[in-house]
Short mmCIF file of C-alpha atoms in Angstrom, two decimals:
data_model
loop_
_atom_site.label_atom_id
_atom_site.label_comp_id
_atom_site.label_asym_id
_atom_site.label_seq_id
_atom_site.Cartn_x
_atom_site.Cartn_y
_atom_site.Cartn_z
CA ASP A 1 24.72 -81.53 34.56
CA VAL A 2 25.85 -78.57 32.47
CA GLY A 3 26.00 -77.67 28.80
CA ALA A 4 24.34 -79.13 25.74
CA ASN A 5 26.42 -82.27 26.27
CA ASP A 6 25.06 -82.76 29.82
CA THR A 7 28.46 -82.90 31.50
CA ALA A 8 28.37 -83.69 35.20
CA LEU A 9 29.85 -81.07 37.51
CA PRO A 10 32.61 -82.47 39.73
CA GLN A 11 31.70 -83.23 43.32
CA VAL A 12 33.83 -80.99 45.53
CA PRO A 13 35.30 -82.85 48.52
CA LYS A 14 34.84 -81.36 51.95
CA PRO A 15 37.53 -78.71 52.61
CA GLU A 16 40.37 -79.53 54.97
CA LEU A 17 40.91 -75.92 56.10
CA GLU A 18 38.47 -73.10 56.85
CA ILE A 19 39.53 -69.44 56.87
CA THR A 20 37.07 -66.72 57.90
CA GLY A 21 37.46 -62.95 57.78
CA SER A 22 40.68 -63.00 55.75
CA GLY A 23 41.61 -63.60 52.13
CA PHE A 24 44.64 -64.91 50.28
CA HIS A 25 46.80 -62.43 48.35
CA ALA A 26 49.66 -63.60 46.11
CA THR A 27 52.06 -61.02 44.67
CA ASP A 28 55.73 -60.47 44.01
CA ASP A 29 58.13 -59.44 46.76
CA ALA A 30 59.45 -56.07 45.66
CA VAL A 31 62.52 -56.39 47.90
CA SER A 32 63.68 -59.90 46.99
CA GLY A 33 62.19 -59.97 43.51
CA LEU A 34 60.57 -63.33 44.20
CA VAL A 35 57.39 -64.12 42.23
CA PRO A 36 54.90 -66.81 43.40
CA HIS A 37 54.95 -68.99 40.30
CA ARG A 38 53.04 -72.28 40.31
CA PHE A 39 51.48 -71.86 43.75
CA ALA A 40 48.39 -73.97 44.48
CA VAL A 41 45.36 -73.54 46.74
CA ARG A 42 43.31 -76.70 47.28
CA ARG A 43 40.51 -77.89 49.57
CA VAL A 44 40.05 -74.62 51.44
CA ALA A 45 36.81 -72.93 52.55
CA MET A 46 37.08 -69.14 52.77
CA SER A 47 34.39 -66.61 53.66
CA GLY A 48 33.92 -63.23 55.30
CA ALA A 49 36.66 -61.36 53.42
CA ALA A 50 36.10 -58.58 50.89
CA GLU A 51 38.40 -60.41 48.46
CA THR A 52 38.89 -64.12 48.85
CA ILE A 53 41.67 -65.01 46.37
CA ARG A 54 43.73 -62.27 44.70
CA ILE A 55 46.82 -62.36 42.48
CA ASN A 56 48.53 -58.97 42.06
CA ALA A 57 46.97 -55.51 42.03
CA ASP A 58 44.28 -54.45 39.57
CA TYR A 59 45.65 -53.81 36.08
CA GLN A 60 49.18 -54.75 37.12
CA THR A 61 50.99 -56.13 34.08
CA THR A 62 54.38 -57.19 35.50
CA PRO A 63 55.78 -59.33 36.92
CA VAL A 64 53.61 -62.13 35.57
CA VAL A 65 52.70 -65.05 37.83
CA SER A 66 52.90 -68.36 35.95
CA ASP A 67 50.60 -71.37 36.29
CA PRO A 68 48.76 -70.85 39.60
CA VAL A 69 46.16 -73.44 40.60
CA LEU A 70 42.89 -73.09 42.52
CA GLU A 71 41.04 -76.38 42.99
CA TRP A 72 38.49 -78.18 45.15
CA SER A 73 37.69 -75.12 47.27
CA VAL A 74 34.59 -73.35 48.57
CA LEU A 75 34.76 -69.55 48.36
CA GLY A 76 32.11 -67.28 49.84
CA SER A 77 30.58 -69.94 52.06
CA GLY A 78 31.38 -72.18 54.98
CA PRO A 79 32.50 -75.77 54.44
CA GLU A 80 29.31 -77.55 55.48
CA SER A 81 27.11 -76.46 52.57
CA PHE A 82 27.36 -74.04 49.66
CA THR A 83 24.87 -71.42 50.82
CA GLY A 84 25.01 -67.73 51.57
CA ALA A 85 23.47 -64.30 51.13
CA LEU A 86 24.55 -61.39 48.97
CA PRO A 87 26.75 -59.10 51.09
CA SER A 88 26.72 -55.32 51.16
CA GLY A 89 29.80 -53.34 50.19
CA ASP A 90 32.36 -54.16 47.52
CA SER A 91 33.37 -57.81 47.59
CA LYS A 92 34.91 -60.20 45.08
CA ARG A 93 35.79 -63.85 45.29
CA ILE A 94 38.55 -64.41 42.69
CA VAL A 95 40.68 -61.62 41.19
CA TRP A 96 43.53 -62.68 38.89
CA ASN A 97 45.85 -60.05 37.39
CA ALA A 98 49.05 -60.49 35.35
CA VAL A 99 48.85 -64.27 35.10
CA SER A 100 50.14 -66.66 32.45
CA GLY A 101 48.44 -70.04 32.25
CA GLY A 102 46.85 -71.29 35.42
CA THR A 103 43.80 -73.34 36.33
CA ILE A 104 40.60 -72.63 38.25
CA ALA A 105 38.83 -75.98 38.48
CA SER A 106 36.21 -77.86 40.49
CA ASN A 107 35.34 -75.07 42.93
CA LEU A 108 32.16 -73.66 44.45
CA VAL A 109 32.38 -69.85 44.29
CA GLY A 110 29.67 -67.32 45.07
CA PHE A 111 27.86 -64.68 47.06
CA SER A 112 29.57 -61.40 46.16
CA ASP A 113 28.59 -57.77 45.83
CA GLY A 114 31.07 -57.21 43.00
CA HIS A 115 32.17 -59.63 40.32
CA THR A 116 32.44 -63.18 41.56
CA VAL A 117 35.40 -63.81 39.22
CA SER A 118 37.54 -61.08 37.63
CA ILE A 119 40.16 -62.07 35.04
CA ILE A 120 42.47 -59.14 34.16
CA SER A 121 45.60 -59.27 31.97
CA VAL A 122 45.53 -63.06 32.01
CA ASP A 123 46.69 -65.19 29.10
CA GLY A 124 45.98 -68.88 28.59
CA ALA A 125 44.08 -69.74 31.78
CA THR A 126 41.65 -72.68 31.99
CA ILE A 127 38.46 -72.32 34.04
CA GLN A 128 36.67 -75.65 34.20
CA GLY A 129 34.07 -77.55 36.16
CA ASN A 130 33.11 -74.81 38.64
CA GLU A 131 29.83 -73.56 40.02
CA PHE A 132 29.82 -69.75 40.03
CA ARG A 133 26.74 -68.09 41.49
CA ASP A 134 25.00 -65.08 42.97
CA SER A 135 26.48 -61.65 42.43
CA GLN A 136 25.02 -58.17 42.53
CA SER A 137 27.07 -57.48 39.40
CA ASP A 138 28.45 -59.86 36.74
CA VAL A 139 29.33 -63.34 37.92
CA VAL A 140 32.37 -63.74 35.64
CA ASP A 141 34.34 -61.00 33.82
CA PHE A 142 37.17 -61.33 31.28
CA TYR A 143 38.71 -57.87 31.16
CA ILE A 144 40.65 -56.14 28.41
CA GLN A 145 44.22 -57.40 27.84
CA SER A 146 43.20 -60.95 28.71
CA SER A 147 43.28 -63.55 25.95
CA ASN A 148 43.07 -67.26 25.16
CA ILE A 149 40.83 -68.09 28.11
CA THR A 150 39.23 -71.55 28.06
CA PHE A 151 35.93 -71.57 29.93
CA THR A 152 34.30 -74.99 29.88
CA GLY A 153 31.93 -77.18 31.87
CA ASN A 154 30.84 -74.49 34.36
CA LEU A 155 27.50 -73.47 35.86
CA VAL A 156 27.00 -69.68 35.92
CA THR A 157 23.85 -68.44 37.62
CA GLY A 158 22.37 -65.66 39.72
CA ALA A 159 24.07 -62.55 38.31
CA ALA A 160 22.23 -59.27 38.64
CA ASP A 161 23.94 -58.24 35.38
CA TYR A 162 25.69 -60.63 32.96
CA GLY A 163 26.51 -64.23 33.70
CA LEU A 164 29.73 -63.79 31.70
CA ASP A 165 30.97 -60.45 30.36
CA ALA A 166 33.86 -61.14 27.98
CA ILE A 167 35.37 -57.77 27.19
CA ALA A 168 38.70 -59.35 26.23
CA GLY A 169 39.11 -61.42 23.08
CA SER A 170 39.86 -65.01 22.09
CA ALA A 171 37.77 -66.86 24.67
CA THR A 172 36.68 -70.45 24.09
CA VAL A 173 33.35 -70.87 25.87
CA THR A 174 32.08 -74.44 25.60
CA ASN A 175 29.61 -76.76 27.30
CA ASN A 176 28.58 -74.40 30.10
CA THR A 177 25.17 -73.60 31.52
CA PHE A 178 24.23 -69.92 31.88
CA GLU A 179 20.96 -69.78 33.75
CA ALA A 180 18.83 -67.14 35.47
CA ASN A 181 21.20 -64.19 35.05
CA GLY A 182 20.20 -60.53 34.90
CA ASP A 183 17.62 -58.53 36.83
CA GLY A 184 15.93 -57.16 33.71
CA ALA A 185 17.18 -53.61 34.32
CA GLY A 186 20.02 -52.59 32.02
CA GLN A 187 22.80 -55.18 31.92
CA SER A 188 20.87 -58.42 31.70
CA ALA A 189 21.93 -61.38 29.58
CA GLY A 190 23.46 -64.80 29.81
CA VAL A 191 26.68 -63.75 28.05
CA ARG A 192 28.06 -60.58 26.41
CA PHE A 193 31.03 -60.42 24.05
CA PHE A 194 33.28 -57.58 22.97
CA SER A 195 36.53 -58.08 20.99
CA ALA A 196 37.27 -60.77 18.40
CA GLY A 197 38.20 -64.43 18.26
CA HIS A 198 35.53 -66.02 20.47
CA THR A 199 34.19 -69.56 20.03
CA VAL A 200 30.85 -70.28 21.74
CA GLN A 201 29.71 -73.87 21.39
CA PHE A 202 27.61 -76.56 23.10
CA ASN A 203 26.36 -74.22 25.84
CA GLU A 204 22.94 -74.29 27.48
CA ILE A 205 21.63 -70.74 27.85
CA LEU A 206 18.27 -70.46 29.54
CA ASN A 207 15.93 -68.35 31.63
CA ASN A 208 18.06 -65.20 31.56
CA ALA A 209 16.30 -61.83 32.01
CA GLY A 210 17.47 -60.54 28.63
CA PRO A 211 19.12 -61.98 25.52
CA GLY A 212 20.86 -65.32 25.73
CA ILE A 213 23.98 -63.98 23.99
CA ILE A 214 24.79 -60.35 23.19
CA VAL A 215 27.53 -59.67 20.65
CA ALA A 216 28.17 -56.01 21.35
CA GLY A 217 28.81 -53.25 18.86
CA GLU A 218 31.76 -50.89 19.03
CA MET A 219 32.09 -48.38 21.87
CA VAL A 220 34.24 -45.38 20.99
CA ALA A 221 34.43 -43.34 24.17
CA THR A 222 35.36 -46.19 26.50
CA PRO A 223 36.79 -47.64 24.05
CA ARG A 224 35.85 -51.25 23.34
CA PRO A 225 36.04 -53.05 19.98
CA ARG A 226 32.98 -54.73 18.45
CA GLY A 227 32.41 -58.34 19.45
CA GLU A 228 33.09 -61.19 17.03
CA ALA A 229 32.11 -64.74 17.90
CA VAL A 230 31.40 -68.04 16.18
CA ILE A 231 28.23 -69.32 17.87
CA SER A 232 27.46 -72.98 17.19
CA GLN A 233 25.28 -75.82 18.45
CA ASN A 234 24.10 -74.12 21.64
CA GLU A 235 20.69 -74.66 23.22
CA PHE A 236 18.48 -71.70 24.18
CA SER A 237 15.28 -71.59 26.16
CA GLY A 238 13.20 -69.16 28.21
CA ASN A 239 15.36 -66.06 27.71
CA ALA A 240 13.60 -62.69 27.86
CA GLY A 241 15.36 -61.38 24.74
CA LEU A 242 16.71 -62.78 21.50
CA ALA A 243 18.69 -65.99 21.76
CA VAL A 244 21.50 -64.22 19.84
CA ASP A 245 21.43 -60.42 19.64
CA VAL A 246 24.05 -58.69 17.47
CA GLN A 247 24.04 -55.08 18.56
CA ALA A 248 24.79 -51.92 16.62
CA ALA A 249 27.50 -49.57 17.87
CA SER A 250 26.45 -47.83 21.07
CA GLU A 251 28.01 -45.77 23.84
CA SER A 252 25.67 -47.37 26.37
CA ASN A 253 27.31 -50.00 28.56
CA SER A 254 23.86 -51.04 29.75
CA LEU A 255 22.26 -51.77 26.40
CA ASN A 256 20.13 -54.82 27.03
CA GLY A 257 20.02 -55.98 23.42
CA ASP A 258 18.57 -53.99 20.51
CA GLY A 259 16.23 -56.54 18.94
CA VAL A 260 16.26 -58.14 15.50
CA THR A 261 18.81 -56.55 13.16
CA ALA A 262 17.25 -56.37 9.69
CA ASN A 263 19.10 -57.95 6.77
CA ASP A 264 20.72 -55.46 4.41
CA GLY A 265 22.69 -57.66 2.05
CA GLY A 266 26.07 -56.71 3.52
CA THR A 267 27.99 -56.25 6.76
CA THR A 268 28.40 -53.33 9.17
CA ALA A 269 31.93 -52.66 10.42
CA THR A 270 30.93 -51.24 13.80
CA SER A 271 28.22 -53.78 14.72
CA GLY A 272 28.59 -56.95 16.71
CA ASN A 273 29.45 -59.89 14.44
CA LEU A 274 29.49 -57.34 11.60
CA ALA A 275 25.67 -57.65 11.58
CA LEU A 276 25.94 -60.67 9.31
CA ASP A 277 22.59 -61.33 7.61
CA PHE A 278 20.53 -64.16 9.07
CA PRO A 279 19.20 -66.89 6.72
CA VAL A 280 15.76 -66.61 5.14
CA ILE A 281 13.90 -69.93 5.22
CA THR A 282 11.49 -70.43 2.32
CA ALA A 283 10.40 -74.04 2.86
CA ALA A 284 10.51 -76.79 5.46
CA ASP A 285 8.91 -79.99 4.20
CA TYR A 286 8.56 -83.20 6.17
CA SER A 287 8.50 -86.62 4.56
CA GLY A 288 9.39 -90.06 5.85
CA GLY A 289 10.94 -88.81 9.07
CA THR A 290 13.16 -86.21 7.38
CA THR A 291 12.59 -82.47 7.11
CA THR A 292 14.23 -80.62 4.23
CA VAL A 293 14.85 -76.96 5.07
CA VAL A 294 15.37 -74.66 2.08
CA GLY A 295 16.29 -71.01 1.96
CA ALA A 296 18.71 -68.21 1.12
CA ALA A 297 21.87 -67.15 2.98
CA CYS A 298 25.35 -65.74 2.47
CA ASP A 299 27.31 -67.71 -0.12
CA GLY A 300 29.71 -70.19 1.45
CA CYS A 301 28.31 -69.71 4.95
CA THR A 302 27.67 -72.64 7.27
CA ILE A 303 23.94 -72.89 7.99
CA GLU A 304 22.83 -74.50 11.25
CA ILE A 305 19.23 -75.69 11.56
CA TYR A 306 17.46 -75.70 14.93
CA ARG A 307 14.15 -76.75 16.31
CA ALA A 308 12.71 -73.44 17.47
CA ASN A 309 10.46 -72.49 20.34
CA ALA A 310 9.14 -68.95 20.09
CA GLY A 311 9.27 -67.10 23.40
CA ALA A 312 8.24 -63.73 24.78
CA GLY A 313 11.37 -61.85 23.75
CA ASP A 314 12.55 -63.40 20.50
CA ALA A 315 10.22 -61.65 18.01
CA GLY A 316 9.69 -64.94 16.18
CA HIS A 317 13.42 -65.46 15.57
CA GLY A 318 14.33 -68.58 17.55
CA GLU A 319 14.90 -69.53 20.25
CA GLY A 320 16.95 -72.42 18.95
CA VAL A 321 16.18 -75.07 21.54
CA LEU A 322 17.87 -78.00 19.78
CA PHE A 323 20.53 -78.18 17.07
CA LEU A 324 19.35 -80.47 14.25
CA GLY A 325 22.06 -80.35 11.61
CA SER A 326 24.05 -78.13 9.28
CA GLY A 327 25.10 -77.58 5.67
CA THR A 328 26.65 -74.97 3.41
CA ALA A 329 24.94 -72.26 1.38
CA THR A 330 26.05 -72.52 -2.24
CA GLY A 331 25.37 -69.70 -4.65
CA GLY A 332 23.36 -67.97 -1.95
CA SER A 333 20.94 -70.84 -1.29
CA PHE A 334 20.77 -73.97 0.85
CA SER A 335 18.80 -77.20 1.15
CA ILE A 336 19.53 -79.17 4.33
CA ALA A 337 17.85 -82.41 5.41
CA VAL A 338 17.47 -82.95 9.17
CA THR A 339 15.68 -85.30 11.53
CA GLY A 340 14.20 -84.73 14.97
CA VAL A 341 11.41 -82.35 14.07
CA SER A 342 7.76 -83.08 13.23
CA PRO A 343 5.09 -81.39 11.10
CA ALA A 344 3.63 -78.22 12.66
CA ALA A 345 6.78 -77.67 14.70
CA GLU A 346 8.97 -74.62 13.99
CA VAL A 347 12.53 -74.47 12.70
CA SER A 348 15.02 -71.62 12.58
CA ALA A 349 18.60 -71.22 11.40
CA THR A 350 21.83 -69.26 11.84
CA ALA A 351 24.55 -68.44 9.32
CA THR A 352 28.27 -68.49 10.14
CA ASP A 353 30.86 -66.93 7.88
CA THR A 354 33.87 -69.11 8.67
CA VAL A 355 36.29 -66.68 7.01
CA LEU A 356 35.14 -63.67 9.03
CA ALA A 357 34.49 -65.91 12.09
CA VAL A 358 31.09 -64.39 12.88
CA THR A 359 27.56 -65.79 13.28
CA SER A 360 24.21 -64.18 12.53
CA GLU A 361 21.10 -63.84 14.66
CA PHE A 362 18.45 -66.53 14.27
CA ALA A 363 16.27 -66.55 11.17
CA ALA A 364 12.53 -65.95 11.35
CA ASN A 365 10.90 -69.20 12.40
CA PHE A 366 9.21 -71.38 9.79
CA VAL A 367 6.48 -73.96 10.39
CA VAL A 368 7.27 -77.45 9.13
CA ASN A 369 4.85 -78.68 6.45
CA GLY A 370 3.64 -82.27 6.64
CA PRO A 371 3.32 -84.59 3.64
CA PRO A 372 0.05 -84.42 1.64
CA THR A 373 -2.72 -86.69 2.84
CA ALA A 374 -5.37 -88.46 0.78
CA ASN A 375 -8.85 -89.08 2.08
CA ASP A 376 -10.91 -92.10 1.04
CA ASP A 377 -12.80 -91.22 -2.16
CA SER A 378 -14.10 -94.71 -2.72
CA TYR A 379 -17.74 -95.42 -3.38
CA SER A 380 -19.45 -98.68 -2.59
CA GLY A 381 -22.72 -100.37 -3.24
CA VAL A 382 -22.68 -100.06 -7.05
CA SER A 383 -23.00 -103.32 -8.91
CA GLU A 384 -21.36 -103.99 -12.24
CA GLY A 385 -23.40 -102.31 -14.95
CA GLY A 386 -24.98 -99.99 -12.36
CA THR A 387 -24.76 -96.20 -12.18
CA LEU A 388 -22.12 -94.34 -10.15
CA ASN A 389 -23.35 -90.91 -9.13
CA VAL A 390 -20.45 -88.40 -9.06
CA PRO A 391 -21.04 -85.53 -6.60
CA ALA A 392 -21.61 -81.90 -7.50
CA THR A 393 -19.37 -80.83 -10.39
CA GLY A 394 -18.60 -84.37 -11.42
CA VAL A 395 -15.28 -84.80 -9.61
CA LEU A 396 -14.46 -87.15 -6.79
CA GLY A 397 -14.93 -85.73 -3.33
CA ASN A 398 -11.30 -84.79 -2.59
CA ASP A 399 -10.22 -83.93 -6.14
CA THR A 400 -9.92 -80.17 -6.57
CA ASP A 401 -8.79 -79.90 -10.17
CA ASP A 402 -12.43 -79.71 -11.35
CA GLY A 403 -11.44 -81.07 -14.74
CA LEU A 404 -14.33 -83.48 -15.45
CA PRO A 405 -17.80 -82.68 -16.71
CA SER A 406 -20.82 -83.14 -14.48
CA GLY A 407 -23.15 -86.03 -14.96
CA THR A 408 -23.14 -89.76 -14.38
CA LEU A 409 -20.84 -92.58 -15.29
CA SER A 410 -22.33 -95.94 -16.19
#
């Protein structure tokens, strides 16, 4: 199962055709002018080629191929089982250039030296229900000039660098699992975002050798615009960096997160997600099965409350292992009642400015306070008309207001 919603990955039927040592290349015929619109590849196993499935040349922009389909196939492995080793030399499994629409669904794709999936100058494609694994680079890349990519219900694992590197904008990334990506040296994270317009929701992001999500700052020399993403109701666990790391501007393409970004009361134009301030929790009180979380945050922002589990790389900010509920900060403050968390557990929170379409890092964790408890102060063995000895300063054993005189009551 993948994602916070535990969606089952499709079972890929056994391929009907095996191709070894050669790939499939679809492009226009320059002589006839024919373009391979709406072609489909289904139930094929392909391995042993440097590039398994390619549409057009790198960074080609015209002519555009419309609505190709890749389904129910095994790429990078034989048909009997989805296993393999990382090859040497440049190799890629899926390279799509100059494509409009199209679907990549219900495939097993892996074992590459380069990017397992490269999406370049593609608009409106849907990538759903695939297992993408094991690359000596990124597993999945959305390059510049791509847009409106829907990436949902996939398993992404085993990248030496990023599980998903979304350099292009306007990606909808929902209900995926990004697990065990990054080698801890340089580019290491579950997901990285440049550009604006991303929605990141209901994903499970765990055990990556760096941050769970990096929202990158501006790069000038390359150039790449700052990342902007709404990050909501995801589950994080076991990542070696922050669950959500909004980075300052940097010319380093290998910046593996830059740690907690301190609140400054404003936004920063060159930083990832504009460096929106994270909430500050001031109370978390449990009573009758409900925890009321109180704090300060940007006025009008949506505040999401999470059960938190502090890990080695989160500096006490997250990780948000389970979404508990949400509310709105009014006048710069919030009070949100949630269930599903007990006294002595930790909670954290994020803020999302729905107008700017950006989300903060996680707040500093706060320990949930339990309700007050009363111990038994009763005394026994004194008959009517007898003397009750009051201890010490004349107050009952668990009363700390010390407001009564010492002595005896009769």
